[in-house]
Amino acid sequence: MVGKTEPLNGTATTKTGQSPSPSPPLATSMSGLLGNFSFKTLKLKTKQQELLIRVSILCLVYVLAFITRLFSVLRYESMIHEFDPYFNYRTTLYLTEKGFYEFWNWFDSESWYPLGRIIGGTLYPGLMVTAAIIYWALRFLSFAVHIREVCVLTAPFFASNTTLVAYFFGKEIWDTGAGLVAAALIAICPGYISRSVAGSYDNEGVAIFALLLTFYLFVKAVNTGSLAWALGSALGYFYMVSAWGGYIFIINLIPLYVLVLLITGRYSMRLYVAYNCTYILGMLLAMQIRFVGFQHVQSGEHMAAMGVFFLMQCHCCLRDYKEFDTVGKGKGQGFPNWFHQRRQQHKGFFKVADI
């Protein structure tokens, strides 16, 4: 028809002499938003970029440590390997069904046949109690899982947690880069993988985690002089004692480290607080494990820690006596001046002690 124009490129036509209708408000706002969008607006600051990269690498290492230990489950099936892990699984099953008291006083007539075995006094219960707590927590959260699946995956789960502890340990000693390298190395360490693969439900599955955790908390306590970190180190040592007989490595290596610091003249009140709290509380807690008992004061392999403990007390007394004699000489008020000076030097420690 005359007076009408054909549409061009699919656009709506308008009458001659009339202006085109305005676009809808939503379309206008969307087009403006897309026009102004640029990846430059997502640019992060340098510290934010470093934090994002660090967290991403740590998450990848965490996942890597877990999936590298699932080969047997993915290739074959979820099952317990070897004899000792299966015995540990049987005791854990008994613990979840009967409770801790029955487990702790259980006489197993099927083990060490025909003599039988007193379970509570002949094993380290840390592995079983850990798996049972995880199982009870999952059941409380309404996850229908069998205790066998928890036992199979306990070692890979704690291997992943060990990478986090290794990261913080390396960061505390050196920097974040060293922490990431330490986490990556322990995630793929062949010796550690062989003892923490899925289905290898043995003591080392949680003990290596407790080992690194104790060292990290002790170093943190030495660097800060905090009683809280020292208490955490003692609790970590107690967990290590409850999980594995390799706690002897800790109770000898830490005193050796303290002895080197004393010999090289690097004694400080922070070291005094950290070692005394870790040794005394850790020893008292470890004595509650029936399989360990009073070995900390009877066995020769524990005497190095006790010797360093008494050596530190002698060193502290001699050091304080020299300061007391120097401060009080010629003033007639040796002890008040000495005590006031010591209180000012270690103000934070005395505040905690007063509380």
Coordinates of C-alpha atoms in Angstrom, one line a residue:
M1 CA 0.0 0.0 0.0
V2 CA 1.0 3.6 -0.7
G3 CA 2.3 5.5 2.4
K4 CA 3.7 2.4 4.2
T5 CA 7.4 1.5 4.2
E6 CA 8.8 -2.0 4.3
P7 CA 10.6 -3.1 7.5
L8 CA 14.3 -3.0 7.4
N9 CA 16.4 -5.8 9.1
G10 CA 13.4 -7.0 11.1
T11 CA 12.9 -3.6 12.9
A12 CA 9.4 -2.3 13.5
T13 CA 8.2 0.4 11.1
T14 CA 6.9 3.8 12.1
K15 CA 4.6 6.2 10.4
T16 CA 6.1 9.0 8.3
G17 CA 6.8 12.1 10.3
Q18 CA 6.6 10.4 13.7
S19 CA 9.7 9.8 16.0
P20 CA 10.6 6.2 17.0
S21 CA 9.2 4.9 20.2
P22 CA 11.6 4.9 23.2
S23 CA 13.2 1.6 24.2
P24 CA 12.0 0.0 27.4
P25 CA 13.7 1.1 30.6
L26 CA 14.9 -2.4 31.5
A27 CA 16.6 -2.9 28.1
T28 CA 18.2 0.5 28.4
S29 CA 19.6 -0.2 31.9
M30 CA 20.9 -3.6 30.8
S31 CA 22.6 -2.2 27.7
G32 CA 24.2 0.5 29.8
L33 CA 25.4 -2.0 32.3
L34 CA 27.0 -4.2 29.7
G35 CA 28.5 -1.3 28.0
N36 CA 30.2 -0.1 31.2
F37 CA 31.3 -3.6 32.3
S38 CA 35.0 -4.3 32.0
F39 CA 37.3 -6.8 33.6
K40 CA 39.3 -3.8 34.9
T41 CA 36.5 -3.3 37.5
L42 CA 37.5 -6.8 38.9
K43 CA 41.1 -5.8 39.4
L44 CA 42.2 -6.7 42.9
K45 CA 44.9 -5.1 45.0
T46 CA 48.2 -6.8 45.3
K47 CA 47.6 -8.2 48.8
Q48 CA 44.2 -9.5 47.8
Q49 CA 45.7 -11.2 44.7
E50 CA 48.3 -12.8 46.9
L51 CA 45.7 -14.0 49.4
L52 CA 43.5 -15.4 46.6
I53 CA 46.4 -17.2 45.0
R54 CA 47.6 -18.6 48.3
V55 CA 44.1 -19.9 49.3
S56 CA 43.6 -21.4 45.8
I57 CA 46.9 -23.2 46.0
L58 CA 46.3 -24.5 49.5
C59 CA 42.8 -25.7 48.5
L60 CA 44.3 -27.6 45.5
V61 CA 46.9 -29.1 47.7
Y62 CA 44.3 -30.1 50.2
V63 CA 42.2 -31.8 47.5
L64 CA 45.3 -33.4 45.9
A65 CA 46.3 -35.0 49.2
F66 CA 42.9 -36.5 49.6
I67 CA 42.3 -37.9 46.1
T68 CA 45.8 -39.4 45.7
R69 CA 44.9 -41.7 48.6
L70 CA 41.6 -42.9 47.1
F71 CA 43.2 -45.0 44.3
S72 CA 42.3 -48.4 45.9
V73 CA 38.7 -47.3 46.6
L74 CA 38.2 -46.0 43.1
R75 CA 39.9 -49.0 41.4
Y76 CA 38.5 -51.8 43.5
E77 CA 36.2 -51.2 46.5
S78 CA 35.9 -49.6 49.9
M79 CA 37.5 -52.1 52.4
I80 CA 40.0 -52.4 55.2
H81 CA 43.5 -53.6 54.3
E82 CA 45.8 -55.8 56.3
F83 CA 45.5 -57.4 59.7
D84 CA 46.2 -54.6 62.2
P85 CA 43.8 -52.1 60.4
Y86 CA 41.1 -54.7 60.6
F87 CA 41.7 -55.3 64.3
N88 CA 41.5 -51.5 64.7
Y89 CA 38.2 -51.5 62.8
R90 CA 36.8 -54.2 65.0
T91 CA 37.6 -52.3 68.2
T92 CA 36.2 -49.1 66.7
L93 CA 33.0 -51.0 65.8
Y94 CA 32.8 -52.2 69.4
L95 CA 33.4 -48.7 70.7
T96 CA 30.5 -47.2 68.7
E97 CA 28.1 -50.0 69.7
K98 CA 29.0 -50.4 73.4
G99 CA 30.3 -47.1 74.4
F100 CA 33.7 -45.9 75.7
Y101 CA 33.5 -47.4 79.2
E102 CA 32.8 -50.9 77.8
F103 CA 35.5 -50.4 75.2
W104 CA 38.1 -49.3 77.8
N105 CA 37.4 -52.4 80.0
W106 CA 36.9 -54.9 77.2
F107 CA 38.6 -58.3 77.4
D108 CA 38.8 -59.6 73.9
S109 CA 38.9 -63.4 74.0
E110 CA 39.4 -63.6 70.2
S111 CA 42.7 -61.7 70.2
W112 CA 46.0 -63.3 71.2
Y113 CA 44.2 -66.6 71.3
P114 CA 44.0 -68.6 73.6
L115 CA 45.2 -66.1 76.2
G116 CA 42.9 -63.2 75.2
R117 CA 43.7 -59.5 75.3
I118 CA 42.8 -56.6 77.6
I119 CA 42.0 -53.9 75.1
G120 CA 42.1 -50.8 77.2
G121 CA 45.6 -51.6 78.6
T122 CA 47.3 -52.9 75.5
L123 CA 46.6 -50.3 72.7
Y124 CA 46.7 -46.6 71.9
P125 CA 43.0 -45.5 71.7
G126 CA 43.5 -42.3 69.8
L127 CA 42.7 -43.7 66.4
M128 CA 39.5 -45.5 67.5
V129 CA 38.2 -42.6 69.5
T130 CA 38.9 -40.2 66.6
A131 CA 37.0 -42.3 64.1
A132 CA 34.1 -42.9 66.6
I133 CA 33.8 -39.1 67.2
I134 CA 33.6 -38.5 63.4
Y135 CA 31.0 -41.2 63.1
W136 CA 28.9 -39.8 65.9
A137 CA 29.2 -36.3 64.5
L138 CA 28.0 -37.5 61.1
R139 CA 25.1 -39.4 62.6
F140 CA 24.2 -36.3 64.6
L141 CA 24.0 -34.4 61.4
S142 CA 21.7 -37.0 59.9
F143 CA 24.3 -38.6 57.6
A144 CA 23.5 -42.3 57.2
V145 CA 27.1 -43.7 57.1
H146 CA 28.5 -47.0 58.3
I147 CA 31.5 -47.0 60.6
R148 CA 33.5 -49.0 58.1
E149 CA 33.3 -46.1 55.6
V150 CA 34.5 -43.7 58.3
C151 CA 37.4 -46.0 59.1
V152 CA 38.4 -46.3 55.4
L153 CA 38.5 -42.5 54.9
T154 CA 39.9 -41.4 58.2
A155 CA 43.5 -41.6 57.1
P156 CA 43.0 -39.6 53.8
F157 CA 41.0 -37.0 55.7
F158 CA 43.7 -36.5 58.2
A159 CA 46.4 -36.5 55.5
S160 CA 44.6 -33.5 54.0
N161 CA 44.5 -31.8 57.4
T162 CA 48.2 -32.5 57.7
T163 CA 48.8 -30.3 54.7
L164 CA 47.2 -27.4 56.5
V165 CA 49.3 -27.9 59.6
A166 CA 52.4 -28.1 57.4
Y167 CA 51.5 -24.8 55.7
F168 CA 51.1 -23.0 59.0
F169 CA 54.3 -24.7 60.4
G170 CA 56.3 -23.5 57.4
K171 CA 54.8 -20.1 57.6
E172 CA 55.7 -19.8 61.3
I173 CA 59.3 -20.8 60.7
W174 CA 59.9 -18.9 57.5
D175 CA 57.2 -17.4 55.3
T176 CA 54.0 -18.3 53.3
G177 CA 56.0 -19.5 50.4
A178 CA 57.8 -22.1 52.5
G179 CA 54.5 -23.1 54.0
L180 CA 53.0 -23.8 50.6
V181 CA 56.0 -25.8 49.6
A182 CA 55.9 -27.8 52.8
A183 CA 52.2 -28.5 52.3
A184 CA 52.7 -29.6 48.7
L185 CA 55.6 -31.9 49.6
I186 CA 53.8 -33.7 52.4
A187 CA 50.7 -34.1 50.2
I188 CA 52.6 -36.2 47.7
C189 CA 55.3 -37.8 50.0
P190 CA 55.4 -41.5 49.0
G191 CA 56.3 -42.7 52.5
Y192 CA 53.3 -40.8 54.0
I193 CA 50.9 -41.9 51.2
S194 CA 51.7 -45.6 51.9
R195 CA 50.7 -45.1 55.6
S196 CA 47.6 -43.0 54.9
V197 CA 46.0 -44.5 51.9
A198 CA 42.2 -45.2 52.1
G199 CA 41.6 -48.5 53.9
S200 CA 44.9 -48.4 55.8
Y201 CA 43.2 -47.8 59.1
D202 CA 46.3 -47.7 61.3
N203 CA 47.8 -45.5 64.0
E204 CA 50.0 -43.5 61.6
G205 CA 46.9 -42.2 59.8
V206 CA 46.2 -39.7 62.6
A207 CA 49.6 -39.8 64.3
I208 CA 51.5 -37.9 61.7
F209 CA 48.9 -35.1 61.9
A210 CA 49.3 -35.0 65.7
L211 CA 53.1 -35.0 65.3
L212 CA 53.2 -31.9 63.1
L213 CA 50.5 -30.2 65.1
T214 CA 52.5 -30.6 68.3
F215 CA 55.7 -29.2 66.7
Y216 CA 53.8 -26.3 65.2
L217 CA 52.1 -25.4 68.5
F218 CA 55.3 -25.6 70.4
V219 CA 57.2 -23.3 68.0
K220 CA 54.2 -20.9 68.2
A221 CA 54.4 -21.0 72.0
V222 CA 58.2 -20.3 71.9
N223 CA 57.8 -17.4 69.5
T224 CA 54.9 -15.8 71.4
G225 CA 55.5 -16.9 75.0
S226 CA 51.8 -17.5 75.3
L227 CA 50.4 -19.9 77.9
A228 CA 47.5 -20.6 75.6
W229 CA 49.8 -21.9 72.8
A230 CA 51.8 -23.9 75.3
L231 CA 48.6 -25.5 76.6
G232 CA 47.7 -26.3 73.0
S233 CA 51.1 -27.9 72.5
A234 CA 50.5 -30.1 75.6
L235 CA 47.1 -31.2 74.3
G236 CA 48.7 -32.0 70.9
Y237 CA 51.3 -34.1 72.6
F238 CA 48.6 -35.9 74.6
Y239 CA 46.8 -36.6 71.4
M240 CA 50.0 -37.9 69.8
V241 CA 50.6 -40.2 72.9
S242 CA 47.1 -41.6 72.6
A243 CA 47.5 -42.3 68.9
W244 CA 51.0 -43.8 68.4
G245 CA 54.1 -45.0 70.2
G246 CA 56.1 -42.7 68.0
Y247 CA 55.5 -40.0 70.6
I248 CA 59.1 -40.9 71.8
F249 CA 60.3 -38.9 68.8
I250 CA 58.6 -35.7 70.2
I251 CA 59.6 -36.2 73.8
N252 CA 63.3 -36.4 72.8
L253 CA 63.5 -33.9 69.9
I254 CA 61.9 -31.0 71.7
P255 CA 64.3 -31.3 74.7
L256 CA 67.2 -31.5 72.3
Y257 CA 66.0 -28.3 70.7
V258 CA 65.7 -26.6 74.1
L259 CA 69.1 -27.8 75.1
V260 CA 70.7 -26.3 72.0
L261 CA 69.0 -23.0 72.8
L262 CA 70.4 -23.1 76.3
I263 CA 73.9 -23.9 75.2
T264 CA 73.9 -21.2 72.5
G265 CA 72.7 -18.6 75.0
R266 CA 69.3 -18.0 73.5
Y267 CA 67.3 -18.7 76.7
S268 CA 64.3 -16.5 77.2
M269 CA 61.2 -16.4 79.4
R270 CA 59.1 -17.4 76.3
L271 CA 61.2 -20.6 76.0
Y272 CA 60.8 -21.3 79.8
V273 CA 57.0 -20.9 79.7
A274 CA 56.6 -23.0 76.5
Y275 CA 58.8 -26.0 77.5
N276 CA 57.6 -26.2 81.2
C277 CA 53.9 -26.0 80.3
T278 CA 54.3 -28.5 77.4
Y279 CA 56.4 -31.0 79.4
I280 CA 54.5 -30.9 82.7
L281 CA 51.0 -30.9 81.4
G282 CA 51.8 -33.2 78.5
M283 CA 53.4 -35.7 80.9
L284 CA 50.4 -35.6 83.3
L285 CA 48.0 -36.1 80.5
A286 CA 50.0 -38.9 78.9
M287 CA 49.9 -40.8 82.2
Q288 CA 46.2 -41.2 81.8
I289 CA 46.8 -43.6 78.9
R290 CA 46.9 -47.0 80.5
F291 CA 49.3 -48.4 77.9
V292 CA 51.8 -45.6 78.7
G293 CA 51.2 -45.2 82.5
F294 CA 54.2 -43.9 84.4
Q295 CA 56.8 -44.5 81.7
H296 CA 57.6 -40.8 81.6
V297 CA 59.2 -41.1 85.0
Q298 CA 60.4 -44.7 84.8
S299 CA 61.7 -45.4 81.3
G300 CA 65.1 -44.4 80.2
E301 CA 63.9 -43.1 76.8
H302 CA 62.0 -40.4 78.7
M303 CA 64.9 -39.3 80.9
A304 CA 66.3 -36.8 78.4
A305 CA 63.2 -34.6 78.7
M306 CA 63.3 -34.8 82.4
G307 CA 67.0 -33.9 82.5
V308 CA 66.5 -30.9 80.3
F309 CA 63.5 -29.8 82.5
F310 CA 65.7 -29.8 85.6
L311 CA 68.6 -28.2 83.7
M312 CA 66.3 -25.3 82.7
Q313 CA 65.2 -24.8 86.3
C314 CA 68.8 -24.6 87.4
H315 CA 69.7 -22.2 84.5
C316 CA 66.7 -20.0 85.4
C317 CA 67.6 -19.9 89.1
L318 CA 71.3 -19.0 88.4
R319 CA 70.3 -16.3 85.9
D320 CA 67.8 -14.8 88.4
Y321 CA 70.3 -14.9 91.2
K322 CA 72.9 -13.0 89.1
E323 CA 70.3 -10.4 88.3
F324 CA 69.2 -10.2 91.9
D325 CA 72.8 -9.7 93.1
T326 CA 73.5 -7.1 90.4
V327 CA 70.4 -5.0 91.0
G328 CA 70.5 -5.1 94.8
K329 CA 74.2 -4.5 95.2
G330 CA 74.9 -1.3 97.2
K331 CA 71.2 -0.3 97.4
G332 CA 70.0 -2.3 100.4
Q333 CA 66.8 -3.2 98.6
G334 CA 67.9 -6.1 96.4
F335 CA 64.8 -8.2 96.3
P336 CA 62.2 -5.4 95.8
N337 CA 64.2 -3.8 93.0
W338 CA 64.9 -7.2 91.4
F339 CA 61.3 -8.3 91.6
H340 CA 60.0 -5.0 90.2
Q341 CA 62.5 -5.2 87.3
R342 CA 61.5 -8.8 86.5
R343 CA 57.8 -7.9 86.7
Q344 CA 58.3 -5.1 84.2
Q345 CA 60.3 -7.3 81.8
H346 CA 57.7 -10.0 81.8
K347 CA 54.6 -8.0 82.4
G348 CA 52.4 -10.2 80.1
F349 CA 53.5 -13.4 81.8
F350 CA 52.8 -12.1 85.3
K351 CA 49.3 -10.9 84.2
V352 CA 48.5 -14.4 83.0
A353 CA 49.9 -15.9 86.1
D354 CA 47.9 -13.5 88.3
I355 CA 44.7 -14.6 86.6

